Amino acid sequence: MTQQIAIKEGLFTWPAEKPELLGSRCIHCGEAAFPAQNDCRACGSRETEITALGNRGTLWTWTIQSFMPKSPYLSDETPETFKPYGVGYVEMPGGVRVESRFELIEGQVPHIGMSLDLVILPFRTDESGQEIMMFSFKPAEE
Amino acid sequence: MDVAIIGIGLHPFGRSPTLTGQQQGASAIRTALADAGLTWKDMQFAYGGSQDGGNADALVNELGLTGLQFTNIWNGCATGGSSLHAAYTAIKSGEYDIGVVVGFDKHARGAFNPKPSDWGLDDWYGESGMMLTTQFFAMKFQRYMHDHGISNDSLIRVSEKAFQNGALTPTAWRREALSYEQIANSMMVSDPLRKYMFCSPAEGGAALILCNANIAERYTKKPIYLKAAAVRTRHYGSFEVFSPSQAMNVADAPTVTASKAAFELAGLGPKDVDVMQLQDTDSGTEIIHMAENGFCEHGEQEMLLREGATKIDGAMPVNTDGGCLANGEPVGASGLRQVHEICVQLRGEGGARQVPGSPKVGYTHVYGAPGLSGVNILTR
């Protein structure tokens, strides 16, 4: 069976039944950051803790990446197989806006304020055959 | 003590396949020296920078090993602004009387491909396809349209004006005017921004000779005074490029703080400015920068652009040489190209693109990754 590994440890809880994004929160000023960092970018304190940021958010702004990016983009695609993807900032319950890819739905134009659910998807396969898993979002189904 | 600009030089922007970036920088310096009636030996100091064109201080190999103080400056898109700021303080402090700033570059075709580690970021951020400046500018403007009621019409009008002005500027790269329809129907690159709404990485060089204002009239009949030079970086909460996350409360952009600092230094306000250069790496940023620099309220741009206010004969001419959209962006040279154009306008040497009414006060603004801004205010 293909082994799946996260694109980077510590970005999201995984494997998990209901994965969440992970960030850090300053124990002094309470500001959150993603990805987690040791120092607080708001107040400069060096005391932060890992915190779950949630798995449903609201789209704050967006665009569509319509052409295949060059390096440092690293995927299995070719310019022929490349599929445009959404990129946006998603306002998370944890109190921070996280930049993320999101899945585009045929015939549906993204809009500010739309509700999005976190998904962990295979992004590419590395040299040793492992699937690299990346966080993304898809429109929430109510 | 005031600081004067007494010589200006450009190596034309665009593509110079037979020249290195450094040769384009040296070419700009030679033009600026000739403009001031000076030689390289007269220069007491130099500040210069380039992103992809190599070290600026290597220009001495071409211009002469005179032993001058030559400091390399690298500060992203504000490289030119930072070189100018360094020269401004060197003269103001009384340490030097006369010197040169230079910027040049030679970028490969296509979008920039930054290395995440250079920006303090992990590889996954770049590998997953989120580290593109084009995406950031599109997202920033998407939100701006939502918050301030700006439409696509404004984006198209900014590009239309840029290429009209480029067509009038002999040193510009893109010298063909484009119609409203050509721009409106060009390929969508990153929603809402289309092909003709982005500037491209390019090549070119720009140089300025500066001196203590007390001696400026020895060298020129038309000194331009650098009344203020300010460079500022981002605050917590400002919405910036290459940010995997943003704070919930949006703070003022570094442009706002750099602009306020410069106006205060100069003892002038936005209403005093007759001609301006505002960073236009895409059409959307020019619109945002009109307000962030204090020249209008957020949301007023739609009407101002429809009225043609930012055209050469308008009430607030912006980017009279076509800006980054028509000149391309050789990062190291771009900020000094802006100052060069303001000097041309204040001297009254703009020819077909001259702002009418003998402009007296000019303004330049750069903004770039990862959230810094440089503003200069010039008078004659």
XYZ file of C-alpha atoms in Angstrom:
522
model
C 0.000 0.000 0.000
C 1.216 3.484 -0.836
C 2.553 5.304 2.175
C 1.273 8.813 2.757
C 3.315 11.474 4.538
C 2.550 15.093 5.341
C 4.314 17.720 3.182
C 5.652 19.043 6.491
C 5.160 17.825 10.047
C 3.169 20.110 12.288
C 1.015 21.936 9.735
C -2.096 19.854 10.442
C -3.199 16.942 12.623
C -2.834 13.891 10.438
C -3.639 11.098 10.137
C -6.832 12.013 11.941
C -10.520 11.399 11.435
C -11.186 15.133 11.367
C -7.882 16.872 10.617
C -7.319 20.420 11.844
C -4.756 23.063 10.941
C -2.134 23.645 13.618
C -0.675 27.006 14.485
C 0.827 28.739 17.467
C -0.612 31.197 19.943
C 1.320 33.672 22.037
C 0.689 33.096 25.734
C 1.196 36.829 26.361
C -0.813 38.673 23.704
C -2.941 35.798 22.404
C -2.186 36.392 18.716
C -2.116 33.277 16.524
C 0.230 32.395 13.670
C 0.366 29.756 10.939
C 2.566 27.804 10.607
C 3.456 27.563 14.300
C 6.425 29.690 15.310
C 8.504 29.953 18.460
C 8.462 33.731 18.608
C 5.436 35.991 18.518
C 5.409 38.269 15.448
C 2.950 40.604 17.176
C 4.603 41.334 20.519
C 8.028 39.708 20.173
C 7.574 37.347 23.119
C 9.360 34.001 22.948
C 6.584 32.039 24.635
C 4.090 30.527 22.247
C 2.174 27.264 22.320
C 0.837 24.972 19.622
C -2.869 25.419 19.045
C -5.499 23.864 16.789
C -6.918 26.450 14.388
C -10.006 24.478 13.318
C -11.155 22.865 10.093
C -13.894 25.123 8.750
C -13.208 28.683 7.689
C -14.471 31.606 5.639
C -12.854 32.801 2.436
C -11.407 36.304 3.037
C -9.914 36.832 -0.410
C -9.017 34.627 -3.359
C -7.562 34.242 -6.812
C -7.132 31.461 -9.333
C -3.683 30.219 -10.322
C -4.290 29.729 -14.026
C -0.845 28.696 -15.267
C 1.628 26.157 -13.934
C 4.081 27.977 -11.650
C 7.798 27.459 -12.181
C 10.248 26.484 -9.403
C 9.942 26.415 -6.389
C 6.583 24.771 -7.332
C 7.124 21.018 -7.160
C 4.338 18.747 -8.389
C 3.927 15.742 -10.708
C 2.115 17.841 -13.277
C 3.243 18.890 -16.718
C 2.006 22.089 -18.372
C -0.393 19.775 -20.289
C -1.865 18.044 -17.218
C -1.821 21.153 -14.987
C -5.226 22.118 -13.593
C -5.875 25.658 -12.318
C -6.347 25.865 -8.566
C -7.760 28.378 -6.132
C -5.544 30.265 -3.679
C -7.044 32.273 -0.870
C -6.809 33.424 2.708
C -9.194 31.479 4.906
C -10.344 33.023 8.162
C -10.051 30.285 10.786
C -11.880 29.954 14.105
C -8.444 29.944 15.754
C -8.155 33.668 14.995
C -5.851 33.899 12.014
C -6.206 34.039 8.204
C -4.368 31.133 6.612
C -3.185 31.146 3.016
C -4.268 27.950 1.312
C -5.055 26.295 -1.953
C -8.726 25.486 -2.426
C -10.538 23.180 -4.810
C -12.378 24.803 -7.695
C -15.840 23.474 -8.503
C -16.784 23.414 -12.193
C -19.200 26.252 -12.961
C -18.895 27.850 -9.521
C -17.121 31.210 -9.067
C -15.459 31.541 -5.654
C -16.678 34.446 -3.544
C -15.533 36.283 -0.423
C -17.421 34.987 2.591
C -17.956 31.444 1.317
C -17.650 28.658 3.842
C -14.785 26.192 3.302
C -13.848 22.854 4.863
C -10.292 21.630 5.384
C -9.258 18.601 3.327
C -5.939 16.742 3.300
C -5.176 15.591 -0.244
C -2.362 13.778 -2.047
C -0.260 16.504 -3.719
C 2.507 14.540 -5.441
C 4.444 11.286 -5.239
C 8.077 11.506 -4.190
C 11.083 9.528 -5.529
C 10.493 6.639 -3.114
C 6.838 6.302 -4.074
C 5.379 7.977 -0.995
C 2.375 10.223 -1.440
C 3.007 13.764 -0.165
C -0.131 15.034 1.598
C -1.037 18.731 1.560
C -3.794 20.751 3.174
C -6.425 22.371 1.011
C -10.049 23.489 1.345
C -13.257 22.688 -0.473
C -16.610 24.478 -0.439
C -18.548 23.401 2.664
C -21.615 21.243 2.138
C -24.359 22.387 4.447
C 21.259 71.313 4.567
C 19.495 70.307 1.355
C 20.457 67.589 -1.067
C 20.309 68.237 -4.803
C 20.155 65.944 -7.807
C 22.421 67.397 -10.495
C 22.746 64.568 -12.973
C 20.384 61.854 -14.201
C 20.955 58.860 -16.441
C 19.045 55.842 -17.697
C 20.086 52.837 -19.677
C 16.885 52.066 -21.625
C 14.660 49.482 -19.958
C 13.577 46.284 -21.698
C 16.089 43.860 -23.179
C 19.771 44.501 -23.921
C 20.917 41.031 -25.039
C 24.535 42.056 -25.675
C 25.067 43.788 -22.316
C 25.432 42.448 -18.797
C 23.443 44.033 -15.984
C 26.603 45.711 -14.718
C 27.306 47.206 -18.152
C 23.792 48.662 -18.137
C 24.483 50.166 -14.703
C 27.768 51.663 -15.916
C 25.986 53.029 -18.977
C 23.446 54.806 -16.736
C 26.264 56.292 -14.610
C 28.098 57.615 -17.686
C 24.909 59.290 -18.882
C 24.300 60.830 -15.444
C 27.900 62.075 -15.175
C 27.701 63.650 -18.635
C 24.406 65.286 -17.647
C 26.128 66.872 -14.622
C 29.295 67.732 -16.552
C 31.343 65.599 -14.144
C 33.630 62.591 -14.357
C 33.831 59.388 -12.352
C 36.913 60.761 -10.556
C 34.742 63.505 -9.044
C 32.580 60.975 -7.192
C 33.343 60.724 -3.468
C 30.920 57.885 -2.762
C 28.563 55.453 -4.465
C 25.613 53.369 -3.332
C 24.150 50.800 -5.664
C 22.311 47.551 -5.968
C 20.929 44.831 -8.153
C 18.932 41.641 -7.604
C 20.197 39.425 -10.433
C 22.853 41.587 -12.107
C 25.762 40.987 -9.741
C 27.511 43.276 -7.257
C 27.212 46.983 -7.831
C 30.712 47.794 -6.589
C 32.144 45.705 -9.432
C 31.231 48.662 -11.676
C 34.564 50.218 -10.675
C 36.231 47.719 -13.017
C 34.562 49.521 -15.858
C 34.434 53.089 -14.568
C 37.809 53.293 -12.886
C 39.500 52.211 -9.662
C 39.429 55.573 -7.927
C 39.294 54.286 -4.362
C 35.901 55.823 -3.570
C 33.593 54.439 -0.885
C 31.232 52.107 -2.746
C 28.522 50.345 -0.738
C 26.303 47.612 -2.141
C 22.658 47.900 -1.200
C 20.107 45.126 -1.527
C 16.624 45.794 -0.187
C 14.171 44.045 -2.484
C 12.001 46.329 -4.585
C 13.130 49.268 -2.433
C 16.787 48.779 -3.422
C 16.903 52.021 -5.429
C 15.002 53.895 -2.740
C 17.354 52.578 -0.076
C 20.449 53.573 -2.093
C 19.016 57.025 -2.522
C 18.195 57.229 1.171
C 21.777 56.259 2.034
C 23.164 58.944 -0.280
C 20.727 61.493 1.121
C 21.884 60.855 4.689
C 25.576 60.760 3.658
C 25.292 64.260 2.203
C 22.939 65.622 4.873
C 25.326 64.486 7.599
C 28.078 66.535 5.981
C 30.337 63.535 5.482
C 30.364 63.856 1.683
C 29.573 66.591 -0.836
C 29.030 64.672 -4.029
C 28.337 61.119 -5.082
C 26.285 58.717 -7.161
C 23.533 56.158 -6.706
C 23.023 53.414 -9.252
C 20.619 50.535 -9.770
C 20.604 47.953 -12.535
C 19.303 44.491 -13.265
C 19.026 41.713 -15.764
C 16.246 39.216 -15.035
C 15.378 36.038 -16.906
C 12.061 36.014 -18.761
C 8.855 35.161 -16.947
C 7.756 35.552 -13.346
C 10.306 35.680 -10.525
C 11.047 32.354 -8.834
C 11.980 33.134 -5.251
C 13.627 30.625 -2.899
C 11.463 30.167 0.227
C 14.507 29.995 2.535
C 15.664 33.454 1.387
C 12.414 34.803 2.824
C 12.478 32.853 6.088
C 9.909 30.336 4.828
C 9.802 26.557 4.632
C 10.040 24.734 1.316
C 6.445 23.407 1.446
C 5.145 26.948 0.937
C 6.880 27.304 -2.413
C 6.464 23.665 -3.472
C 2.686 23.776 -3.030
C 2.295 26.728 -5.386
C 1.506 29.647 -3.078
C 4.701 31.654 -3.425
C 3.852 33.790 -6.429
C 3.806 37.577 -6.277
C 1.114 37.556 -8.992
C -1.244 35.627 -6.669
C -0.645 38.008 -3.805
C -1.364 41.147 -5.828
C -4.498 39.512 -7.242
C -5.730 38.542 -3.760
C -4.921 41.944 -2.327
C -6.893 43.660 -5.064
C -9.765 41.160 -4.961
C -10.303 42.139 -1.336
C -9.797 45.839 -2.089
C -12.516 45.736 -4.764
C -14.839 44.065 -2.256
C -14.123 46.584 0.515
C -14.060 49.792 -1.532
C -16.396 49.233 -4.469
C -13.767 49.351 -7.211
C -14.582 47.570 -10.493
C -12.601 46.016 -13.339
C -13.084 49.260 -15.258
C -10.496 50.938 -13.020
C -7.957 48.169 -13.629
C -8.349 48.519 -17.375
C -8.033 52.310 -17.295
C -4.754 52.150 -15.341
C -3.223 49.845 -17.964
C -4.606 51.905 -20.829
C -2.949 55.042 -19.405
C 0.339 53.221 -18.714
C 0.772 52.074 -22.301
C -0.357 55.440 -23.681
C 2.401 57.075 -21.629
C 4.902 54.361 -22.549
C 4.279 55.116 -26.219
C 5.413 58.718 -25.544
C 8.587 57.708 -23.651
C 11.694 56.981 -25.772
C 13.400 54.932 -23.024
C 10.324 52.779 -22.238
C 10.148 49.086 -23.093
C 6.491 48.788 -24.147
C 5.960 51.612 -26.622
C 2.684 50.549 -28.172
C -0.582 51.969 -26.861
C -3.240 49.298 -26.188
C -6.975 49.798 -26.520
C -9.431 49.388 -23.649
C -10.785 46.263 -25.392
C -7.332 44.724 -25.919
C -6.657 45.028 -22.191
C -10.142 43.936 -21.109
C -9.943 40.817 -23.296
C -6.338 39.847 -22.583
C -5.641 36.507 -20.918
C -6.715 36.159 -17.284
C -3.526 35.484 -15.312
C -4.688 35.601 -11.711
C -8.281 36.696 -11.186
C -9.027 39.688 -11.368
C -5.701 40.601 -13.004
C -5.105 40.018 -16.709
C -1.976 39.824 -18.847
C -1.762 43.550 -19.657
C -2.285 44.465 -15.995
C 1.063 43.061 -14.843
C 4.555 44.416 -15.329
C 7.288 41.998 -16.350
C 10.780 41.467 -14.986
C 13.154 43.212 -17.400
C 16.624 44.767 -17.750
C 17.944 48.278 -17.435
C 19.956 50.748 -15.405
C 19.391 54.085 -13.685
C 21.772 56.483 -11.956
C 21.622 59.846 -10.197
C 24.405 62.253 -9.215
C 23.704 63.998 -5.903
C 25.451 66.813 -4.100
C 25.195 69.276 -1.263
C 22.609 71.798 -2.469
C 24.986 74.695 -1.649
C 27.219 73.735 -4.553
C 24.548 72.464 -6.976
C 24.551 75.509 -9.230
C 28.184 74.888 -10.136
C 27.007 71.876 -12.100
C 23.521 72.584 -13.382
C 21.039 75.382 -14.005
C 18.223 73.064 -12.988
C 19.018 71.355 -9.711
C 16.238 69.188 -8.299
C 16.066 69.131 -4.525
C 15.496 65.899 -2.657
C 13.338 67.211 0.181
C 12.614 63.846 1.766
C 13.641 60.203 1.502
C 11.973 57.628 3.761
C 12.010 53.827 3.817
C 9.690 51.828 6.096
C 8.888 48.139 6.648
C 5.674 46.370 7.527
C 3.819 46.378 10.817
C 2.113 43.424 12.399
C -1.179 43.009 10.576
C -0.372 44.631 7.260
C -1.327 42.371 4.351
C 1.917 41.435 2.647
C 3.333 39.186 -0.023
C 4.848 35.804 0.959
C 2.748 35.472 4.146
C 1.482 31.974 4.962
C -0.905 33.654 7.388
C -2.227 37.118 8.178
C -3.502 38.652 11.395
C -7.257 39.228 11.728
C -6.871 42.977 12.193
C -5.445 44.634 9.102
C -2.867 47.330 9.896
C -1.712 50.222 7.711
C 0.628 49.202 4.902
C 4.285 50.323 5.052
C 3.439 52.695 2.198
C 1.196 54.658 4.554
C 3.914 55.107 7.160
C 6.679 55.848 4.627
C 4.454 58.415 2.926
C 3.526 60.181 6.162
C 7.176 60.268 7.252
C 8.269 61.742 3.916
C 5.576 64.434 3.878
C 6.517 65.408 7.415
C 10.217 65.632 6.537
C 9.475 67.745 3.470
C 6.956 69.967 5.244
C 4.548 69.338 2.380
C 1.259 67.512 1.889
C -0.388 65.433 -0.842
C -2.152 68.507 -2.268
C 1.229 70.135 -2.999
C 2.319 67.341 -5.349
C 2.106 68.089 -9.085
C 3.405 64.822 -10.562
C 3.881 61.399 -9.028
C 5.312 57.945 -9.561
C 3.416 55.210 -7.700
C 4.584 51.601 -7.754
C 2.524 49.776 -10.379
C 3.791 46.220 -10.485
C 0.196 45.596 -11.497
C -2.731 47.900 -12.220
C -4.378 47.101 -8.916
C -1.430 48.256 -6.831
C -1.379 51.629 -8.580
C -5.020 52.077 -7.572
C -4.354 51.077 -3.952
C -1.237 53.257 -3.804
C -3.168 56.373 -4.878
C -5.002 56.167 -1.554
C -2.221 54.714 0.616
C 0.014 57.658 -0.300
C -2.700 60.102 0.696
C -3.670 61.380 -2.755
C -7.317 60.309 -2.443
C -9.661 58.364 -0.183
C -10.050 54.612 -0.567
C -12.798 54.063 -3.132
C -12.466 57.440 -4.862
C -10.157 55.948 -7.483
C -13.006 54.587 -9.601
C -14.328 58.074 -10.292
C -10.872 59.696 -10.578
C -9.799 57.154 -13.187
C -13.027 57.537 -15.143
C -12.396 61.293 -15.239
C -8.814 60.787 -16.429
C -7.341 62.452 -13.328
C -4.143 60.380 -13.455
C -3.370 61.061 -17.128
C -0.561 63.439 -18.103
C -2.986 66.356 -18.473
C -5.092 65.332 -15.470
C -5.251 66.794 -11.982
C -2.863 64.198 -10.481
C -0.596 62.737 -13.200
C 0.646 59.262 -12.208
C 3.512 57.375 -13.869
C 4.047 59.755 -16.764
C 6.674 57.483 -18.358
C 4.374 54.457 -18.309
C 5.588 53.225 -14.907
C 6.549 49.611 -14.311
C 3.747 48.439 -16.610
C 5.369 50.006 -19.691
C 9.010 49.941 -18.540
C 9.154 46.512 -16.959
C 10.772 45.987 -13.613
C 14.528 45.530 -13.388
C 14.251 45.430 -9.597
C 17.539 47.178 -8.764
C 16.922 50.024 -11.228
C 13.186 50.511 -10.977
C 13.008 52.872 -7.992
C 15.672 55.148 -9.469
C 13.880 55.163 -12.833
C 10.954 56.715 -10.973
C 13.148 59.490 -9.549
C 14.725 60.013 -12.976
C 11.284 60.587 -14.487
C 10.292 63.055 -11.777
C 13.526 65.001 -12.412
C 12.726 65.059 -16.148
C 9.247 66.409 -15.398
C 10.414 69.044 -12.893
C 13.121 70.208 -15.311
C 10.428 70.552 -17.984
C 12.232 68.126 -20.295
C 9.397 65.613 -20.753
C 8.753 66.432 -24.417
C 5.607 64.673 -25.633
C 4.872 63.422 -22.116
C 5.585 66.680 -20.264
C 3.032 67.528 -17.580
C 1.635 70.970 -18.411
C 1.855 73.944 -16.045
C 5.536 73.677 -15.006
C 5.219 71.157 -12.145
C 7.144 72.131 -9.007
C 6.739 69.202 -6.631
C 7.210 65.534 -7.502
C 6.745 62.323 -5.550
C 8.023 58.775 -5.952
C 6.879 55.604 -4.222
C 8.065 52.001 -4.347
C 6.563 49.022 -2.612
C 7.853 45.495 -2.588
C 8.422 42.129 -1.001
C 8.302 41.293 1.812
C 6.485 44.465 2.842
C 8.594 47.575 2.524
C 8.149 50.937 0.941
C 10.336 53.869 -0.071
C 9.063 57.390 -0.703
C 10.934 60.429 -2.059
C 9.713 63.994 -2.416
C 11.432 66.271 -4.913
C 11.108 69.954 -5.749
C 12.762 72.371 -8.142
